[in-house]
mmCIF file of C-alpha atoms and ligand atoms in Angstrom:
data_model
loop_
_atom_site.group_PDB
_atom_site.id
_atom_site.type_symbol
_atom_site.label_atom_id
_atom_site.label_comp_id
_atom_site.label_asym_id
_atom_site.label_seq_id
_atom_site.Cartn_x
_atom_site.Cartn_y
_atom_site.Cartn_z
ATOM 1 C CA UNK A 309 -48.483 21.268 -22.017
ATOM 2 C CA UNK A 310 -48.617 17.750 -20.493
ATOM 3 C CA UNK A 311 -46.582 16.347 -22.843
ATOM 4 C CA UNK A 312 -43.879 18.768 -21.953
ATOM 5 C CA UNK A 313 -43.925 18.038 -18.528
ATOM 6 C CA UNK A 314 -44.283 14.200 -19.135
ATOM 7 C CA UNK A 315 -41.025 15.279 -21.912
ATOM 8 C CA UNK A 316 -39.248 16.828 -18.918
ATOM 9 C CA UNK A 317 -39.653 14.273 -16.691
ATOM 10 C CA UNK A 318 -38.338 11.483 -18.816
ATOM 11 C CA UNK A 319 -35.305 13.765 -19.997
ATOM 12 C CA UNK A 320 -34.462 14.627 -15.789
ATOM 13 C CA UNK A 321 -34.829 10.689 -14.891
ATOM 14 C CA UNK A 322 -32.706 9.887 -17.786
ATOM 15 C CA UNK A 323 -29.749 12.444 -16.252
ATOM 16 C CA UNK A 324 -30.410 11.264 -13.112
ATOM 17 C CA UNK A 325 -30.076 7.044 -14.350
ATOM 18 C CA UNK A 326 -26.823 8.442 -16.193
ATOM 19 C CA UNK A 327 -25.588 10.020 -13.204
ATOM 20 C CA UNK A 328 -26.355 6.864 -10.890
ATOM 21 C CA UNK A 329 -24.208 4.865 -13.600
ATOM 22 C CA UNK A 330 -21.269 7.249 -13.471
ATOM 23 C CA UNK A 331 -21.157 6.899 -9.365
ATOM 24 C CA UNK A 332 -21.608 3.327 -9.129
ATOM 25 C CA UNK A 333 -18.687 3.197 -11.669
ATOM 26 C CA UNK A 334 -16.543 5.419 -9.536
ATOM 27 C CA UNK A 335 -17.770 3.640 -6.311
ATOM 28 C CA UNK A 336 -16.476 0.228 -7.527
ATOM 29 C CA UNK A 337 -12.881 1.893 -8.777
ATOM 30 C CA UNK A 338 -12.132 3.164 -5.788
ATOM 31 C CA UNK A 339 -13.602 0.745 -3.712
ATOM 32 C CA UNK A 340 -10.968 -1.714 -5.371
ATOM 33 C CA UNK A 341 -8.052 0.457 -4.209
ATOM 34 C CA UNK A 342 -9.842 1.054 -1.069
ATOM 35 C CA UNK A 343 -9.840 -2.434 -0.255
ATOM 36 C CA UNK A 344 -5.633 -2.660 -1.049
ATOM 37 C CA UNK A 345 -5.179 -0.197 0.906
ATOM 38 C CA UNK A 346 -7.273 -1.214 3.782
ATOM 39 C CA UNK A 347 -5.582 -4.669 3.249
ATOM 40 C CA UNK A 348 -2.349 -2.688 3.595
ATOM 41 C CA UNK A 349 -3.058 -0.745 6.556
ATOM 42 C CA UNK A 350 -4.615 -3.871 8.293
ATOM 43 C CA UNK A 351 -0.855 -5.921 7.352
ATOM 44 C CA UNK A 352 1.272 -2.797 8.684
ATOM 45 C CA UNK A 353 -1.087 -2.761 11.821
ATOM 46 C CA UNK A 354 -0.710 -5.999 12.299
ATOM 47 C CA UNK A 355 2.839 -6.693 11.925
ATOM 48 C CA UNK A 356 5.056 -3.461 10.909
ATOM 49 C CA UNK A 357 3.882 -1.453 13.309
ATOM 50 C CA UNK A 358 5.488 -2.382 16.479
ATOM 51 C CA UNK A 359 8.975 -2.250 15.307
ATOM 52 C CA UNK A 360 8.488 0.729 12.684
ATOM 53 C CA UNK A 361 5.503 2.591 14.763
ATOM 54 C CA UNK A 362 2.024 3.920 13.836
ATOM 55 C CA UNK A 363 3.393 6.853 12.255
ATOM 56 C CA UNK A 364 6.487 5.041 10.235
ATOM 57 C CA UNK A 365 9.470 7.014 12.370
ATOM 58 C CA UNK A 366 10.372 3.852 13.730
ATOM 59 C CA UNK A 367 12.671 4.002 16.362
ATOM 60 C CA UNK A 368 16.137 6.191 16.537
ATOM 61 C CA UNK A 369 19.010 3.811 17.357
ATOM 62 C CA UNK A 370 17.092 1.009 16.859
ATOM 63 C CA UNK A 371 14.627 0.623 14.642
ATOM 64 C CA UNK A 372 14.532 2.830 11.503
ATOM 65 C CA UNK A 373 11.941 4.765 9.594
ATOM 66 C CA UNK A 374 9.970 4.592 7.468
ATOM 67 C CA UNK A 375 8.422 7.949 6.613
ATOM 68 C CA UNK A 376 10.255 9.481 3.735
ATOM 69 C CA UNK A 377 13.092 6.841 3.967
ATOM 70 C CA UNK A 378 15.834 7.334 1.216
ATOM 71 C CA UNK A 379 15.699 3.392 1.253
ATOM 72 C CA UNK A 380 12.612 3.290 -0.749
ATOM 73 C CA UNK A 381 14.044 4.592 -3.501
ATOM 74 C CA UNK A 382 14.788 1.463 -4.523
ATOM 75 C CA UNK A 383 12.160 -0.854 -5.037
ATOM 76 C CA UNK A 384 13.557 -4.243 -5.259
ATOM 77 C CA UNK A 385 15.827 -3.767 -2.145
ATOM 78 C CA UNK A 386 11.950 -2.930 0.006
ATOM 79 C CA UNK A 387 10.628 -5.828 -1.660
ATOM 80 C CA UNK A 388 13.781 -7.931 -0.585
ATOM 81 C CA UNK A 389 13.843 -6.389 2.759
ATOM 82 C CA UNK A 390 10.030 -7.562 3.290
ATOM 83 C CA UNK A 391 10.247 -11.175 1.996
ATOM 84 C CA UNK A 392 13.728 -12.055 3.724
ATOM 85 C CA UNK A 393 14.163 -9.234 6.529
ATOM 86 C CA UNK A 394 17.459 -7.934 7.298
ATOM 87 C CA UNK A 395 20.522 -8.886 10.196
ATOM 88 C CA UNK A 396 23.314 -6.708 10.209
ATOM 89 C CA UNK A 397 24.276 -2.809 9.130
ATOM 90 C CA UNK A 398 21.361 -0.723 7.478
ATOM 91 C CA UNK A 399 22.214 2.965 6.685
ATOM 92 C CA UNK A 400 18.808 5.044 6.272
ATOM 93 C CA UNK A 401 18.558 8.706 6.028
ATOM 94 C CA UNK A 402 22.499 8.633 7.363
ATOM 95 C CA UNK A 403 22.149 6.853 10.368
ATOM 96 C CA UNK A 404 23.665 3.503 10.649
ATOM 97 C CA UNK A 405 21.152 0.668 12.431
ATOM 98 C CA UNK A 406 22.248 -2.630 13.297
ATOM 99 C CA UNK A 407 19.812 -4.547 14.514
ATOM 100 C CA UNK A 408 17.231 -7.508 13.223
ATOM 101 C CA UNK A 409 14.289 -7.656 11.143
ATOM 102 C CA UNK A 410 12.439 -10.929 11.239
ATOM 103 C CA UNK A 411 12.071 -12.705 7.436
ATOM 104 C CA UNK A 412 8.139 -11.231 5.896
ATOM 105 C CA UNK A 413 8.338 -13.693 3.173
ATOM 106 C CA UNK A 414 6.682 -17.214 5.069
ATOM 107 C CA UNK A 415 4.165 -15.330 6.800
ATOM 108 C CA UNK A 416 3.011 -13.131 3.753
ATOM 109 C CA UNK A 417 1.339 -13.884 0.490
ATOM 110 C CA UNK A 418 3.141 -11.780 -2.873
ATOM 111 C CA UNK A 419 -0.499 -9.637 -3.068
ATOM 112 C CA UNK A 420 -0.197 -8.757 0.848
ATOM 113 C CA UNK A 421 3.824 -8.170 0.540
ATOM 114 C CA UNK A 422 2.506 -5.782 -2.746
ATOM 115 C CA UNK A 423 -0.277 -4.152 0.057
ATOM 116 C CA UNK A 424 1.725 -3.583 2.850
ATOM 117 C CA UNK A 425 4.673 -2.207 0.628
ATOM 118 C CA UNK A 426 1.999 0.216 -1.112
ATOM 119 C CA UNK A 427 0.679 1.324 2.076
ATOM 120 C CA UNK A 428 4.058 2.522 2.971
ATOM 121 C CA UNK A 429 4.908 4.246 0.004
ATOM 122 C CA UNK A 430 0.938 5.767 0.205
ATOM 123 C CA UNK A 431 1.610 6.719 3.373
ATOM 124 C CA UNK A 432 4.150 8.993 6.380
ATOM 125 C CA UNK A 433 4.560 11.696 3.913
ATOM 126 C CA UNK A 434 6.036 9.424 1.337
ATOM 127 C CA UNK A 435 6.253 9.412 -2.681
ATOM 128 C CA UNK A 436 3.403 7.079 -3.519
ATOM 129 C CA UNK A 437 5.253 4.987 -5.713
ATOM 130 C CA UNK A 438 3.955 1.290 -6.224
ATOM 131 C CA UNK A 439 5.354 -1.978 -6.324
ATOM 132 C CA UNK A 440 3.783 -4.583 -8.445
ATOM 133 C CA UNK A 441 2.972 -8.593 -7.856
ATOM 134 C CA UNK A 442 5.316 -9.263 -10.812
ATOM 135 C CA UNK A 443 8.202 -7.204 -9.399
ATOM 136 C CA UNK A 444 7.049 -9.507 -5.898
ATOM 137 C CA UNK A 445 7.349 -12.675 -7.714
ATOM 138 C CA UNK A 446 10.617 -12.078 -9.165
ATOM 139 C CA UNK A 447 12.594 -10.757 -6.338
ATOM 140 C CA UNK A 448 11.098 -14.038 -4.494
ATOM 141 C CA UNK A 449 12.303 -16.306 -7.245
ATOM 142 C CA UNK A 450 15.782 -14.888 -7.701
ATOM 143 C CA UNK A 451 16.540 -14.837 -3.235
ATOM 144 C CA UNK A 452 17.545 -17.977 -1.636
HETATM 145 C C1 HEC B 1279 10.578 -6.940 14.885
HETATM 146 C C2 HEC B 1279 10.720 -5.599 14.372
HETATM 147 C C3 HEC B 1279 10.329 -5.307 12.930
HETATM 148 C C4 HEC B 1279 9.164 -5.621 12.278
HETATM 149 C C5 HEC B 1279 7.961 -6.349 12.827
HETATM 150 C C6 HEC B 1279 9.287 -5.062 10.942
HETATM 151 N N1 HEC B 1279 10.499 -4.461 10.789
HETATM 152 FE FE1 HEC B 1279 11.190 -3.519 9.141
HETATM 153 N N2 HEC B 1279 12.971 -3.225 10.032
HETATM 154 C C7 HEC B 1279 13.289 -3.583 11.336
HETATM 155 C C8 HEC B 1279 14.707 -3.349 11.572
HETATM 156 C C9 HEC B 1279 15.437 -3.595 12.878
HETATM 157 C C10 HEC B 1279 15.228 -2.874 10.372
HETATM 158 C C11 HEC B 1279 16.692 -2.555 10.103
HETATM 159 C C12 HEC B 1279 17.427 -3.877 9.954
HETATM 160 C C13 HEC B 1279 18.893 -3.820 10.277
HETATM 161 O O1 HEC B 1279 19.265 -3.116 11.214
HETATM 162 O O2 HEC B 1279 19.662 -4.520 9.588
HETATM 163 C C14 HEC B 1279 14.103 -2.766 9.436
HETATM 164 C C15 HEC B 1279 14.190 -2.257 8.153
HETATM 165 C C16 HEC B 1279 13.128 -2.102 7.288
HETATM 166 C C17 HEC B 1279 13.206 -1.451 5.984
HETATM 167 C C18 HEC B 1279 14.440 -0.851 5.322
HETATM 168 C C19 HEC B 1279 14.932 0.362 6.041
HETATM 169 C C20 HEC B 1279 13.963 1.513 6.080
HETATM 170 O O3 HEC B 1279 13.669 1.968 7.202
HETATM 171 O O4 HEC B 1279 13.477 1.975 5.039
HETATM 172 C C21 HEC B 1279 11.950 -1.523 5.452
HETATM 173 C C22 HEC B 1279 11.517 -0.966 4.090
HETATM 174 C C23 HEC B 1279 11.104 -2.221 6.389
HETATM 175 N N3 HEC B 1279 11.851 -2.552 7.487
HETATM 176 C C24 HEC B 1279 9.780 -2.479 6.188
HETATM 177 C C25 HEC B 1279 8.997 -3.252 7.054
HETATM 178 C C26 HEC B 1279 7.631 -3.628 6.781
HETATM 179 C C27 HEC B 1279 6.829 -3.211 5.567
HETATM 180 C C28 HEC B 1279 7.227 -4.402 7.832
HETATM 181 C C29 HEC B 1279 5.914 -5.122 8.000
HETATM 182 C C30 HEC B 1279 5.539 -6.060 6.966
HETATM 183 C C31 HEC B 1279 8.344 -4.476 8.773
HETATM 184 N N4 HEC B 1279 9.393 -3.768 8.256
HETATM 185 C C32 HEC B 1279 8.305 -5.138 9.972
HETATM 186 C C33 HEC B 1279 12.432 -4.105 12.255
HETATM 187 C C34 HEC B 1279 11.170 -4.592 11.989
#
């Protein structure tokens, strides 16, 4: 009988050491992306959010959005729009802006222009598609 229980108790603290593994696992995965997206938030809070507003609908007339912007679709023009910023005619979701948006590129490392830029497309209702540093690097090789 008392090696049964002493059986028992081995086999529950060796389900319980298995299941402390798996969370700690999980806890560091996420934790990773956690931290780009906290990065992320912190950059759009910090910079993008007084022109394109806490909830990405920018500003009608003046400053555009966004949340579920049909600009996003492509990648390389967001990731060109970030580095070098933008003068002149922008249509977005049919409505034409033409205003100015101040050059990302000096004030930015490529890993915080890949945050930011993932926390928009993670966020305002949009897609969740992801830009990587490579894609970062290139488009900031091939401007200027
Ligand atoms: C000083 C105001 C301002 C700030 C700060 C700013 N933007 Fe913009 N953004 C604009 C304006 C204005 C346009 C449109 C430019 C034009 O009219 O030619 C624009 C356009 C865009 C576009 C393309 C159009 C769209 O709405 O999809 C993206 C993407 C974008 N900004 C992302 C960002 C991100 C990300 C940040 C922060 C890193 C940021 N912007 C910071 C003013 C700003």
């Amino acid at each position: 009988m008392r090696k049964l229980i002493y059986l028992l108790i081995l086999g529950a603290m060796f389900i319980i050491s298995c299941g402390q593994e798996g969370n700690k696992n999980e806890a560091n995965n996420s934790e990773s992306d956690n931290n780009k997206e906290v990065k992320g938030k912190e950059i759009y809070n910090r910079i993008c959010i007084a022109c394109h507003q806490s909830n990405g609908e920018g500003t009608p007339g003046s400053f555009p959005p966004l949340a579920k912007s049909d600009f996003l679709k492509n990648k390389d023009s967001v990731i060109a729009q970030v580095l070098n910023g933008k003068k002149g005619e922008i249509k977005v979701n049919g409505m034409v802006y033409n205003n100015v948006m101040p050059p990302m590129g000096t004030a930015l490392k490529d890993q915080e222009v890949v945050d930011v830029i993932n926390y928009v497309y993670a966020s305002f209702g949009n897609d969740g598609s992801k830009v990587t540093i490579d894609q970062v690097k290139h488009i900031r090789a091939t401007v200027e």
